[in-house]
Amino acid sequence: MGSSGSGCSIVWFRRDLRVEDNPALAAGVRSGAVVAVFIWAPEEEGHYFPGRVSRWWLKQSLSHLDTSLKSLGTSLITKRSTDSVSSLLEVIKLTGAKKLFFNHLYDPISLVRDHRTKELLTAEGIEVRSFNADLLYEPWEVLDQDGRPFSTFAGFWERCLTMPYDPEAPLLPPKRIVSGDVSRCLPDTLIFEDELEKGSNALLARAWSPGWSNADKALTLFVNGPLLEYSKNRRKADSATTSFLSPHLHFGEVSVRKAFHLVRIKQVLWANEGNRAGEESVNLFLMSIGLREYSRYICFNHPYSHERPLLGHLKYFPWVIDEGYFKAWRQGRTGYPLVDAGMRELWATGWLHDRIRVVVSSFFVKVLQLPWRWGMKYFWDTLLDADLESDALGWQYISGTLPDGREFDRIDNPQFEGYKFDPNGEYVRRWLPELARLPTEWIHHPWNAPECVLQASGIELGSNYPLPIIGIDAAKARLQEALSQMWQHESASLATNENGIEEGLGDSSDSTPIAFPQPDTQMEMDINEPVRNNPARRYEDQMVPSMTSSFIRAEDEETSIDLRISDNDSRAEVPSNRNLAEEARADPQQDMQMDRVDNNSNNHNNNNNNNNGFTEYGFSRGRRNSDDSTAESSSGGGRRERDGGVVPVWSPSSSTYSDQFASEDNNNGIGMSPSYLQRHPQSHQLLNWHRLSQTGSRVTPSPTRLSG
DNA sequence: GTCTCCTTGAA
DNA sequence: TCAAGGAGA
C-alpha cells in the first residue's frame, strides 16, 4: 500500500464495469495509488429501481470486476448507500484520497448527482475529473452546421460517421494497480436479490455470462461469426444471430469504442472483398450502436424524455387506462400469438429480440392504446438489458413522439408480422405450448381456424388460449375516434386559451403522469411457464410498478424525478470551453441559453407553471471547473479534450435555451418546427395548432388547409 | 409496356 | 411522408 494517505485516487465505478478501455481507471492508475469504489444506491433512481434480472446481472458483473481488480493489485470497495455523494466523502475521509475519477453517464438522475458530486467534492479540495467511456462521441460534440443538436436520428448518425476525427482508440487494461490504503474502509456486503429471486434467477446463468472479459469474448465471437449474416437474419424472431451485447453494454462491460473499431475493421475487409452482404450487415449493426448513442444524446438534450413525449402532438390523446388490458399484455394473453409469445419470452428470460420488442410495444400503444410509460416501465422491470435511455427512445419512437418516429395512426397487424418474423411458427410454438399443434397456416391467426382444426390441435379459444382481446379493425376505428377526440380537446383548449383563461392543466396534460397502476399482488399466471416452480410470490419483483423502495409517492412522480424544468431550461448548455463560436451567435434564444449560474436570475419566466423544488435547476453541462480544461488525453490522441474534461452537469443555472423545436411551452416536449412541417406535412393532422401559432411559423393553424 | 393504385417498410 | 414494388387496368 505504497502511498497510503498521500493522496491516492478514488475511481468510482458505475456503469463502466470493466478494466479495459476505462479512462477513469486509467487516469487513476496514472496518477498513483487507486481505491476502486462501487456504490449501490438504488433509491436514488426513484421509480427506476433496477428489476430483478438487471440486479442479478449487476451482482455477477461486480464480482467479476472485483476478481479482475484483485489480480491487478487492488479490490473493489462496495458501499450500500442512499446518497452516493456522502458515501464518496466517507470513503475519501477514510482513505485520504485527494482525487476522484469517474466516467460520464447521461441519464437525468446521474447528471444531477454527478454535478452535485463534483461541486461538493471540489469544495472539499478534492480534484474531480470525469471521462467519456460510454459513447463514441460526447453528445455536445455532435452538432449540425448551425451548432445545434440534431433532431433526427438520420442526421445525427450521418454526422457521427463523418466526424473529422475518429472515436478514441480503446485503452488497454492497466498492467498493475497500486492499491490505496483501504484498511480503514470496510466494504459493505451488497444484497441484490432475495431468496425468492435467487430461485427465479438460477437459470439465468445458463444463458448469460456477465462480466467484462465475458463481454469481450461475446464481442469477438459476434464480430467473427454472426455479424456477417446480421442483415439477413435480423428479421427472424427466433434467430440467435443478434449480438447479445446489450446487457454487457448497459453495464459498460464492453467498450462501445472497441466494438466500433472491431466492426469497422471487418467493414474495410469486406468492402475490399466486395462482400455486399457483409457491408450491409456492418452498417446495420453500427446503426444499432448508433441508436444507443442517440438515446444518450436525446436524454442529454432532453432530460425528461423518459417521462414525457418529445413531441407534444399527443398531448390530448385519450389513453386507455385499463389495467385488464395491461395485465393481459404482460401475461401474454392478448390472443395474438406473436405478441403473446414475445411477452412470455420476456417474462421467462428477460430477453426479447429487437423486432419483437417493436411488435409488442407497438401493439401496446396502438392496439391497446395504453400509455407508453406503463410499457416502458414494464420493460425496465423485466429486461435483462433494461436501459433507461434506450428504452425511452424506443417507446417514443413507437409512439410516434419523436420527430422521426413512426406514424401514430398506422397499426401494424400482428398476424401479418407473425408470418414475416416467424414464418414457420416455431417461435410461437416454443413460447405458447398450447398452440404447439396448430398448423402453420393458422398459427398466427387461430381465431380464423376451422373448428375441426382447433379441436384436433387441442385448442379451445377463450378457454386455453384467448380470443383476440380486440380486433384489429376495431382497434383502428377506436384509434381514429380517439384521434378526433384529441383534436376536439385541442381546439377546445385553444379556444379557452385564446379567451385568456388560464387552463389549469393545459401545460401538463400530456405529461400528466398517468400514474402507474397499483402493483398486483401476483401475476396469476395460468400459462405454461417454463422456468419456475414456486407459484405464489415469485413474480412480485417483476410487478409494475416495482417501486417498493421508491421514495417517491405516486402522485409526486412527475414532480419528483421528472426534473421538470421547462424544456427551455432543460436543454443543456454548451460546455464553456467548447464551441464558443456557436454559443456566441447572435440568436436571441441562444443568448438566453448563455445565461449562467452566476448571472441568471430570471429563468423561470417561461410559463413554468409546475414549479416545484426541482425547477430551479437548469440543465447545464457548461460550468466547469477550471481544472477541467486542463484536459489531458489518456489515450495519447490528444486531439480532443475528452478526458478529464467536460462534465455533463446540472447547475442552478436555468439556461433558457430553446432549440429549433420551438418550444416555449414547457410541457410540450420538442414542439413542432416549421422545418419539421415542411419535411413531414403528413403529420400535420397530429399537430398541436396552438403551439404552431406560437412558434412564429407561417403555417396557418388550419387543419383543413394543412390536411388538404 | 406503362400508368395508377395500393401496400409495406422505414429509426 | 416517401420510396419501392406488386397487381391490375
XYZ file of C-alpha atoms (C1' of nucleotides) in Angstrom:
728
model
C 0.000 0.000 0.000
C 2.734 2.250 -1.119
C 1.055 5.572 -0.916
C -1.296 5.407 1.993
C -2.583 8.776 2.931
C -0.509 10.566 0.384
C -3.307 11.392 -1.941
C -4.497 8.295 -3.665
C -7.347 8.496 -6.154
C -10.850 7.154 -5.928
C -12.051 5.508 -9.105
C -15.795 5.460 -8.889
C -17.252 2.617 -10.923
C -20.853 2.864 -12.050
C -21.961 1.568 -15.404
C -18.437 1.107 -16.633
C -17.686 -2.233 -15.047
C -14.544 -3.059 -16.971
C -10.822 -2.588 -16.661
C -10.197 -2.378 -20.373
C -10.717 0.944 -22.110
C -11.785 2.567 -18.896
C -10.472 6.139 -18.971
C -11.302 6.901 -15.344
C -9.430 3.856 -14.164
C -6.538 4.610 -16.475
C -6.313 8.138 -15.115
C -6.371 6.808 -11.582
C -3.611 4.362 -12.290
C -1.519 7.037 -13.949
C -1.790 9.329 -11.010
C -0.714 6.798 -8.399
C -2.491 4.601 -5.912
C -6.102 3.731 -6.574
C -9.137 2.955 -4.465
C -11.854 1.376 -6.620
C -15.354 2.004 -5.340
C -18.824 0.902 -6.289
C -21.777 2.469 -4.510
C -25.130 0.741 -4.552
C -27.735 3.428 -4.013
C -30.765 2.281 -5.950
C -33.109 4.561 -4.053
C -31.520 7.405 -5.934
C -33.089 6.048 -9.071
C -36.637 6.725 -7.946
C -39.080 4.601 -9.920
C -36.305 3.121 -11.816
C -35.072 0.813 -9.167
C -33.446 -1.930 -11.196
C -35.533 -5.006 -11.847
C -34.754 -8.492 -10.711
C -32.791 -9.741 -13.689
C -30.958 -6.492 -14.001
C -29.821 -6.720 -10.392
C -28.776 -10.301 -10.971
C -26.574 -9.161 -13.794
C -25.077 -6.372 -11.764
C -24.193 -8.723 -8.977
C -22.308 -11.075 -11.268
C -20.641 -8.256 -13.059
C -19.352 -6.656 -9.884
C -17.944 -9.883 -8.634
C -16.218 -10.382 -11.946
C -14.765 -6.898 -11.794
C -13.579 -7.448 -8.253
C -11.730 -10.562 -9.344
C -10.040 -8.670 -12.140
C -9.051 -5.832 -9.860
C -7.652 -8.241 -7.344
C -5.474 -9.830 -9.948
C -4.191 -6.373 -10.773
C -3.383 -5.450 -7.203
C -6.429 -3.896 -5.591
C -10.055 -4.765 -4.923
C -13.454 -3.253 -5.294
C -14.798 -1.435 -2.244
C -18.578 -1.758 -2.251
C -20.835 0.587 -0.340
C -24.550 0.432 0.352
C -25.911 3.905 0.406
C -28.896 6.124 -0.072
C -26.699 9.014 -1.013
C -23.742 8.384 -3.254
C -22.091 11.674 -2.566
C -21.903 11.241 1.160
C -20.627 7.723 0.699
C -17.913 9.067 -1.523
C -16.999 11.644 1.067
C -16.823 8.947 3.656
C -14.506 6.817 1.546
C -12.385 9.837 0.820
C -12.011 10.584 4.510
C -11.131 7.009 5.339
C -8.565 6.625 2.600
C -7.111 10.082 2.474
C -7.840 10.281 -1.217
C -7.237 13.561 -2.966
C -8.779 12.827 -6.327
C -11.942 11.367 -7.747
C -12.232 9.952 -11.257
C -15.355 8.630 -12.889
C -16.894 8.107 -16.304
C -19.869 10.021 -17.620
C -23.467 8.898 -17.526
C -26.242 10.727 -19.300
C -29.495 9.833 -17.645
C -31.049 12.777 -15.823
C -30.585 11.380 -12.366
C -26.919 10.744 -12.923
C -26.407 14.156 -14.421
C -27.786 15.813 -11.340
C -25.972 13.552 -8.968
C -22.660 13.819 -10.750
C -22.836 17.536 -10.882
C -23.603 17.714 -7.210
C -20.753 15.342 -6.521
C -18.406 17.497 -8.439
C -19.455 20.656 -6.680
C -19.330 19.224 -3.208
C -16.054 17.416 -3.573
C -14.367 20.268 -5.316
C -15.400 22.444 -2.405
C -13.692 19.930 -0.148
C -10.488 20.369 -2.063
C -10.767 17.140 -3.987
C -9.770 17.106 -7.602
C -12.626 15.656 -9.597
C -12.309 14.576 -13.185
C -14.662 12.712 -15.418
C -14.366 10.994 -18.755
C -16.195 9.603 -21.701
C -16.250 5.838 -21.561
C -19.741 5.178 -22.828
C -20.023 6.827 -26.203
C -18.225 7.239 -29.476
C -18.710 10.971 -29.189
C -19.988 13.083 -26.362
C -23.448 14.496 -27.010
C -22.142 18.021 -27.247
C -19.646 17.097 -29.910
C -22.254 16.093 -32.446
C -23.948 19.185 -33.782
C -25.375 20.291 -37.060
C -23.953 23.029 -39.223
C -25.533 25.670 -37.082
C -24.051 24.212 -33.984
C -27.327 22.827 -32.775
C -28.239 19.327 -31.756
C -29.805 17.099 -34.349
C -33.434 16.221 -34.019
C -33.490 13.141 -36.151
C -31.507 10.003 -35.893
C -30.514 10.037 -39.533
C -28.891 13.426 -39.254
C -27.217 12.569 -36.018
C -25.798 9.303 -37.221
C -24.651 10.623 -40.525
C -22.736 13.269 -38.634
C -21.220 10.712 -36.275
C -19.957 8.700 -39.185
C -18.398 11.696 -40.847
C -16.885 13.427 -37.877
C -13.472 14.912 -38.636
C -11.897 12.725 -36.015
C -12.445 9.086 -35.193
C -13.742 7.861 -31.879
C -10.911 7.471 -29.459
C -8.970 4.232 -29.773
C -9.644 1.832 -26.898
C -7.247 1.775 -23.973
C -5.538 -1.370 -22.826
C -6.205 -2.643 -19.334
C -3.674 -1.479 -16.754
C -0.856 -3.915 -16.151
C -0.862 -3.344 -12.469
C -2.748 -1.239 -9.982
C -1.161 0.183 -6.857
C -3.783 -0.048 -4.184
C -4.597 2.869 -1.959
C -4.864 2.230 1.741
C -8.287 0.794 2.349
C -7.517 -0.729 5.711
C -9.938 1.633 7.438
C -12.578 1.322 4.807
C -14.758 -1.687 5.340
C -16.736 -2.795 2.330
C -20.467 -3.360 2.719
C -21.973 -6.591 1.564
C -24.430 -5.695 -1.144
C -27.691 -7.552 -1.373
C -29.058 -7.720 -4.880
C -31.626 -10.473 -4.609
C -33.767 -12.103 -2.005
C -34.296 -15.801 -1.623
C -37.254 -15.931 -3.950
C -35.408 -14.032 -6.570
C -32.477 -16.342 -6.279
C -34.719 -19.176 -7.329
C -36.023 -17.226 -10.271
C -32.542 -16.182 -11.234
C -30.993 -19.589 -11.041
C -31.420 -20.335 -14.695
C -30.077 -17.060 -15.959
C -26.521 -18.183 -15.524
C -27.027 -20.905 -18.078
C -27.714 -18.435 -20.803
C -25.616 -15.473 -19.803
C -22.143 -14.745 -18.534
C -21.907 -11.256 -17.126
C -18.545 -9.637 -16.602
C -16.217 -7.609 -18.732
C -13.981 -10.359 -20.024
C -17.010 -12.448 -20.956
C -18.395 -9.409 -22.691
C -15.163 -9.113 -24.574
C -15.401 -12.723 -25.650
C -19.006 -12.232 -26.719
C -17.942 -9.275 -28.811
C -15.165 -11.195 -30.505
C -17.422 -14.157 -31.165
C -20.084 -11.971 -32.646
C -17.777 -9.970 -34.846
C -16.154 -13.101 -36.207
C -19.384 -15.002 -36.583
C -22.966 -13.819 -36.747
C -22.041 -10.275 -37.777
C -21.660 -11.390 -41.378
C -25.258 -12.604 -41.521
C -26.637 -9.923 -39.275
C -28.522 -8.232 -42.054
C -30.018 -11.425 -43.395
C -31.115 -12.701 -40.032
C -32.300 -9.614 -38.318
C -35.901 -10.215 -39.230
C -36.173 -13.578 -37.626
C -37.726 -13.536 -34.215
C -36.148 -16.752 -33.269
C -32.644 -16.464 -34.575
C -29.683 -16.495 -32.281
C -27.863 -14.106 -34.546
C -28.134 -10.875 -32.688
C -25.046 -9.756 -30.853
C -26.469 -10.304 -27.379
C -24.223 -7.479 -26.296
C -26.881 -5.157 -24.958
C -26.716 -6.128 -21.271
C -22.947 -6.026 -21.446
C -23.155 -2.610 -22.992
C -25.644 -1.378 -20.460
C -23.281 -2.059 -17.601
C -20.307 -0.861 -19.533
C -18.642 -4.235 -19.540
C -17.634 -3.759 -23.091
C -16.499 -0.569 -24.650
C -18.594 0.765 -27.474
C -15.469 2.229 -28.958
C -13.820 -1.131 -29.050
C -16.865 -2.671 -30.686
C -16.898 0.152 -33.179
C -13.272 -0.284 -34.111
C -13.516 -4.052 -34.444
C -16.564 -3.796 -36.625
C -15.002 -1.104 -38.743
C -12.065 -3.382 -39.436
C -14.456 -6.012 -40.711
C -16.165 -3.435 -42.793
C -12.960 -2.500 -44.574
C -12.126 -6.137 -45.060
C -15.486 -6.988 -46.556
C -15.574 -3.877 -48.652
C -12.279 -4.931 -50.209
C -13.675 -8.347 -50.917
C -16.762 -6.862 -52.462
C -18.887 -8.604 -49.883
C -22.083 -6.628 -50.112
C -23.993 -8.640 -47.546
C -21.187 -8.176 -45.066
C -21.083 -4.446 -45.618
C -24.801 -4.208 -45.241
C -24.589 -6.158 -42.015
C -21.922 -3.875 -40.666
C -23.958 -0.819 -41.491
C -26.979 -2.227 -39.745
C -25.061 -3.274 -36.708
C -23.358 0.074 -36.474
C -26.739 1.672 -36.763
C -27.918 -0.172 -33.699
C -24.831 1.089 -31.904
C -25.814 4.476 -33.248
C -29.284 4.207 -31.779
C -27.757 3.553 -28.426
C -25.602 6.642 -28.855
C -28.633 8.588 -29.955
C -30.567 7.527 -26.883
C -27.910 9.158 -24.709
C -27.881 12.140 -26.986
C -31.621 12.589 -26.691
C -31.553 12.066 -22.953
C -28.840 14.613 -22.545
C -30.516 17.205 -24.710
C -33.996 16.454 -23.415
C -33.571 15.081 -19.959
C -37.247 14.448 -19.404
C -37.516 12.096 -22.341
C -38.093 9.057 -20.187
C -41.116 10.765 -18.723
C -42.590 12.910 -21.391
C -43.089 12.785 -25.114
C -40.689 14.867 -27.094
C -43.381 15.901 -29.482
C -46.481 17.340 -27.978
C -48.945 16.394 -30.602
C -50.416 13.627 -28.481
C -50.945 15.921 -25.576
C -54.673 15.393 -25.610
C -54.726 11.788 -26.636
C -57.194 9.860 -24.510
C -55.115 6.918 -23.461
C -56.939 3.819 -22.432
C -56.441 3.320 -18.755
C -57.254 -0.303 -18.474
C -55.339 -2.490 -16.139
C -57.044 -5.544 -17.515
C -55.505 -4.857 -20.909
C -52.201 -4.159 -19.285
C -52.280 -7.413 -17.439
C -53.279 -9.416 -20.490
C -50.356 -7.907 -22.343
C -47.926 -8.690 -19.558
C -49.109 -12.241 -19.253
C -49.051 -12.877 -22.958
C -52.797 -13.399 -23.167
C -53.867 -10.942 -25.818
C -54.981 -13.594 -28.266
C -52.358 -12.561 -30.817
C -49.801 -15.365 -30.883
C -46.752 -13.348 -31.879
C -47.394 -10.742 -29.197
C -48.112 -13.371 -26.594
C -45.074 -15.434 -27.451
C -42.919 -12.352 -27.105
C -44.359 -11.384 -23.765
C -43.871 -14.865 -22.416
C -40.321 -14.989 -23.620
C -39.664 -11.668 -21.962
C -41.206 -12.960 -18.799
C -39.279 -16.164 -18.749
C -35.897 -14.964 -19.915
C -35.639 -11.215 -19.573
C -34.788 -11.101 -23.226
C -36.569 -10.200 -26.413
C -35.415 -9.881 -29.980
C -35.402 -6.318 -31.161
C -38.080 -7.000 -33.768
C -40.381 -8.488 -31.195
C -39.839 -5.542 -28.899
C -41.205 -3.415 -31.690
C -44.147 -5.756 -32.186
C -45.218 -5.931 -28.562
C -44.681 -2.275 -27.825
C -46.434 -1.168 -30.952
C -49.354 -3.424 -30.067
C -49.357 -1.897 -26.610
C -49.534 1.668 -27.823
C -51.614 1.376 -30.983
C -53.933 -1.545 -30.472
C -54.414 -1.424 -26.741
C -53.761 2.328 -26.601
C -52.278 2.066 -23.187
C -49.946 4.855 -22.050
C -46.465 4.116 -23.264
C -44.820 4.829 -19.957
C -46.508 1.800 -18.459
C -44.999 -0.363 -21.099
C -41.641 1.255 -20.721
C -41.722 0.686 -17.002
C -42.563 -2.948 -17.503
C -39.655 -3.320 -19.861
C -37.499 -1.662 -17.270
C -38.576 -4.166 -14.663
C -38.188 -7.250 -16.771
C -35.465 -6.782 -19.349
C -32.015 -8.058 -18.696
C -30.658 -5.159 -20.669
C -33.083 -2.602 -19.262
C -31.667 0.754 -20.144
C -33.494 3.947 -19.426
C -32.152 5.938 -22.323
C -32.561 3.231 -24.941
C -35.977 2.237 -23.743
C -37.225 5.787 -23.639
C -36.042 6.271 -27.189
C -37.629 3.022 -28.293
C -41.002 3.706 -26.775
C -41.087 7.245 -28.030
C -40.195 6.014 -31.459
C -43.015 3.510 -31.397
C -45.431 6.058 -30.039
C -44.596 8.480 -32.778
C -43.492 11.191 -30.391
C -40.106 11.701 -31.974
C -39.650 13.895 -34.988
C -38.614 10.807 -36.892
C -40.822 8.363 -35.114
C -43.433 6.117 -36.577
C -46.768 7.326 -37.702
C -49.123 7.233 -34.839
C -52.207 6.181 -36.683
C -50.776 3.255 -38.515
C -51.441 -0.024 -36.824
C -49.293 -2.999 -37.582
C -51.176 -6.225 -37.806
C -49.597 -8.863 -35.566
C -50.971 -11.599 -37.770
C -49.035 -10.396 -40.810
C -45.994 -9.573 -38.742
C -46.158 -13.091 -37.422
C -45.719 -14.538 -40.874
C -42.945 -12.102 -41.564
C -40.839 -12.667 -38.487
C -41.831 -16.197 -37.657
C -42.937 -17.727 -40.941
C -42.966 -21.298 -39.692
C -44.458 -20.547 -36.334
C -41.555 -22.053 -34.457
C -41.176 -19.085 -32.199
C -44.853 -19.090 -31.290
C -44.835 -22.817 -30.656
C -41.841 -22.545 -28.371
C -43.415 -19.934 -26.141
C -47.066 -20.870 -26.482
C -47.140 -24.601 -25.965
C -50.922 -24.551 -26.028
C -50.690 -23.676 -29.733
C -47.938 -26.126 -30.484
C -50.107 -28.454 -32.511
C -51.765 -25.808 -34.604
C -50.756 -25.949 -38.290
C -48.592 -23.094 -39.535
C -51.405 -21.949 -41.742
C -53.319 -20.833 -38.654
C -50.579 -20.332 -36.146
C -50.693 -16.541 -36.299
C -54.473 -16.244 -36.505
C -56.068 -19.102 -34.631
C -59.361 -17.246 -34.454
C -59.810 -17.935 -38.166
C -59.056 -21.611 -37.903
C -61.899 -24.037 -38.585
C -63.353 -25.621 -35.520
C -62.159 -29.071 -36.500
C -58.579 -27.859 -36.798
C -58.760 -26.240 -33.390
C -60.172 -29.374 -31.900
C -57.529 -31.517 -33.459
C -54.925 -29.169 -32.046
C -56.413 -29.278 -28.598
C -57.289 -25.614 -28.594
C -60.425 -24.140 -27.192
C -60.395 -20.458 -27.907
C -61.450 -18.401 -24.963
C -60.541 -21.235 -22.702
C -56.982 -22.452 -23.027
C -55.998 -19.725 -25.413
C -57.747 -16.371 -25.515
C -59.697 -14.869 -28.354
C -58.187 -11.603 -29.587
C -58.514 -9.037 -26.886
C -59.670 -6.575 -29.516
C -59.968 -6.945 -33.257
C -57.536 -5.015 -35.401
C -60.330 -3.304 -37.286
C -61.991 -2.317 -34.055
C -58.671 -1.034 -32.807
C -58.228 1.043 -35.935
C -61.670 2.519 -35.546
C -61.085 3.225 -31.907
C -57.793 4.871 -32.712
C -59.444 7.153 -35.247
C -62.086 8.041 -32.761
C -59.512 8.747 -30.103
C -57.648 10.978 -32.507
C -60.723 13.008 -33.305
C -61.423 13.339 -29.617
C -57.886 14.540 -29.235
C -58.385 17.196 -31.888
C -61.583 18.332 -30.275
C -59.876 18.710 -26.952
C -57.091 20.508 -28.606
C -59.251 23.052 -30.296
C -61.337 23.471 -27.177
C -58.219 24.143 -25.236
C -57.003 26.521 -27.881
C -60.248 28.423 -27.698
C -60.018 28.565 -23.952
C -56.534 29.896 -24.092
C -57.450 32.482 -26.633
C -60.101 33.716 -24.288
C -57.331 34.402 -21.908
C -58.463 31.885 -19.416
C -55.637 30.059 -17.877
C -56.154 26.473 -18.314
C -55.225 24.739 -15.174
C -53.517 21.732 -16.542
C -53.042 22.933 -20.007
C -49.384 22.542 -19.833
C -49.297 19.303 -18.109
C -51.918 17.087 -19.527
C -49.651 15.347 -21.907
C -47.069 14.962 -19.343
C -49.502 14.483 -16.590
C -48.447 11.274 -15.216
C -50.924 8.624 -15.755
C -49.890 7.015 -12.566
C -48.579 3.536 -12.785
C -51.168 1.009 -11.770
C -51.038 -0.252 -8.269
C -48.960 -3.323 -8.040
C -50.811 -6.542 -8.387
C -50.067 -8.968 -5.753
C -49.207 -11.550 -8.273
C -49.290 -12.353 -11.854
C -51.763 -15.221 -11.645
C -50.043 -16.930 -14.418
C -52.084 -19.795 -15.582
C -49.978 -20.299 -18.598
C -47.314 -22.834 -19.013
C -44.432 -21.109 -17.567
C -41.288 -22.903 -18.425
C -38.859 -21.766 -15.842
C -40.201 -21.926 -12.382
C -41.746 -23.815 -9.616
C -42.869 -21.681 -6.717
C -46.030 -20.085 -7.953
C -47.205 -17.817 -5.208
C -44.950 -14.807 -4.941
C -42.199 -15.259 -7.354
C -43.454 -12.706 -9.779
C -43.678 -9.963 -7.335
C -40.410 -8.399 -8.123
C -41.460 -8.043 -11.676
C -44.630 -6.229 -10.960
C -45.193 -2.931 -12.487
C -44.536 -0.837 -10.626
C -41.791 -2.397 -8.651
C -41.456 0.635 -6.544
C -41.064 -0.971 -3.240
C -38.044 1.046 -2.472
C -39.053 4.154 -4.201
C -39.148 7.151 -2.025
C -41.436 8.828 -4.404
C -45.127 8.718 -3.935
C -47.191 8.100 -6.972
C -48.769 11.494 -7.030
C -45.397 13.093 -6.851
C -43.854 11.090 -9.511
C -43.612 13.690 -12.162
C -42.546 16.476 -9.997
C -40.044 14.477 -8.112
C -37.959 12.761 -10.636
C -39.191 14.299 -13.733
C -36.812 17.159 -13.199
C -39.413 19.104 -14.839
C -37.775 22.220 -15.758
C -39.332 23.870 -18.641
C -37.772 22.418 -21.615
C -36.328 25.724 -22.366
C -34.367 25.199 -19.288
C -33.757 21.647 -19.872
C -31.588 21.896 -22.862
C -28.086 21.749 -21.692
C -25.589 24.411 -22.180
C -22.678 24.057 -24.417
C -19.586 23.352 -22.436
C -17.932 26.548 -21.585
C -14.665 25.649 -23.117
C -16.053 24.370 -26.323
C -17.947 25.656 -29.225
C -17.720 29.168 -28.073
C -18.228 30.358 -31.550
C -21.533 28.617 -31.802
C -22.568 29.830 -28.444
C -21.876 33.355 -29.278
C -24.034 33.556 -32.297
C -26.467 36.359 -32.184
C -29.637 34.477 -31.753
C -31.912 35.631 -29.017
C -32.647 32.148 -27.958
C -29.026 31.380 -27.891
C -28.459 34.451 -25.852
C -30.834 33.151 -23.336
C -29.006 29.952 -23.401
C -25.950 31.813 -22.343
C -27.469 32.605 -19.037
C -25.238 31.165 -16.474
C -25.041 30.100 -12.938
C -23.804 33.385 -11.805
C -25.653 35.821 -13.898
C -29.027 34.437 -14.497
C -31.859 35.066 -12.255
C -34.818 35.305 -14.478
C -35.032 31.960 -15.988
C -38.229 30.775 -14.560
C -40.287 33.100 -16.542
C -41.084 30.688 -19.232
C -44.501 29.703 -18.126
C -43.023 27.165 -15.941
C -46.178 26.682 -14.068
C -45.379 23.475 -12.461
C -42.717 24.896 -10.381
C -41.558 22.665 -7.706
C -38.449 22.066 -5.821
C -36.636 20.927 -8.859
C -37.434 23.547 -11.346
C -34.829 25.845 -10.082
C -32.257 23.732 -11.717
C -31.414 24.285 -15.258
C -29.663 21.777 -17.276
C -26.142 22.754 -17.729
C -23.137 20.952 -18.763
C -21.148 24.037 -19.120
C -19.938 25.243 -15.795
C -16.745 23.504 -15.466
C -14.069 23.998 -13.002
C -11.007 25.424 -14.459
C -9.082 22.298 -13.781
C -11.328 20.520 -16.164
C -9.979 22.326 -19.058
C -6.524 21.134 -18.409
C -7.613 18.137 -20.253
C -5.019 15.623 -20.914
C -5.555 12.706 -23.091
C -5.327 9.360 -21.544
C -5.130 7.713 -24.829
C -2.436 9.662 -26.445
C -4.513 11.158 -29.198
C -4.876 14.479 -27.583
C -6.876 15.904 -30.388
C -9.826 16.337 -28.202
C -10.086 17.270 -24.657
C -12.290 14.421 -23.894
C -10.523 13.231 -20.858
C -10.884 14.762 -17.522
C -12.852 17.240 -19.347
C -16.327 18.235 -19.992
C -18.748 17.106 -17.399
C -22.382 16.987 -18.195
C -23.873 18.567 -15.172
C -26.842 20.226 -13.762
C -26.288 23.578 -12.354
C -28.522 26.049 -10.674
C -28.397 27.888 -13.881
C -31.504 27.718 -15.904
C -30.455 28.176 -19.385
C -33.481 29.234 -21.261
C -32.373 27.597 -24.347
C -34.840 26.767 -26.936
C -33.663 24.890 -29.903
C -35.103 24.559 -33.293
C -38.038 22.833 -31.809
C -39.815 25.931 -30.893
C -40.925 25.004 -27.502
C -41.699 27.924 -25.362
C -44.462 25.984 -23.835
C -42.601 23.952 -21.404
C -44.612 20.857 -21.377
C -44.806 20.084 -24.885
C -41.613 18.396 -25.373
C -39.982 19.452 -28.510
C -42.887 21.026 -30.243
C -43.021 21.289 -33.958
C -40.816 23.437 -36.024
C -41.611 24.862 -39.388
C -38.861 22.847 -40.925
C -40.353 19.762 -39.460
C -43.604 20.683 -41.043
C -42.016 21.032 -44.386
C -40.414 17.692 -44.043
C -43.418 15.929 -42.649
C -46.514 17.641 -43.868
C -48.349 14.427 -43.448
C -48.049 14.762 -39.737
C -49.939 17.966 -39.735
C -53.080 16.353 -38.672
C -51.448 15.467 -35.436
C -50.071 18.856 -34.668
C -50.885 21.000 -31.818
C -52.115 24.123 -33.540
C -51.735 26.217 -30.522
C -48.072 25.559 -30.425
C -47.580 26.153 -34.064
C -49.089 29.529 -33.926
C -46.791 30.417 -31.116
C -43.667 29.433 -32.839
C -43.848 32.185 -35.332
C -44.276 29.660 -38.009
C -46.055 30.979 -41.032
C -48.118 27.901 -41.194
C -51.716 28.790 -40.757
C -53.135 26.717 -37.994
C -55.920 25.431 -40.043
C -56.443 21.741 -40.209
C -58.381 21.968 -43.396
C -55.647 23.723 -45.165
C -52.922 21.519 -43.919
C -54.590 18.257 -44.353
C -55.613 19.114 -47.860
C -45.118 -1.571 -71.749
C -46.870 1.978 -68.714
C -49.808 4.174 -65.611
C -52.307 4.019 -61.266
C -53.500 2.317 -57.013
C -52.288 0.009 -53.104
C -49.398 -1.946 -49.557
C -45.327 -2.046 -46.939
C -41.111 -0.792 -44.758
C -38.794 2.680 -42.574
C -35.081 4.875 -36.819
C -44.045 11.228 -45.813
C -41.549 8.686 -49.225
C -39.623 5.131 -51.780
C -40.179 0.658 -53.624
C -42.693 -2.937 -55.510
C -46.780 -5.686 -56.854
C -51.341 -6.052 -59.050
C -54.263 -4.875 -62.293
C -56.203 -1.984 -65.946
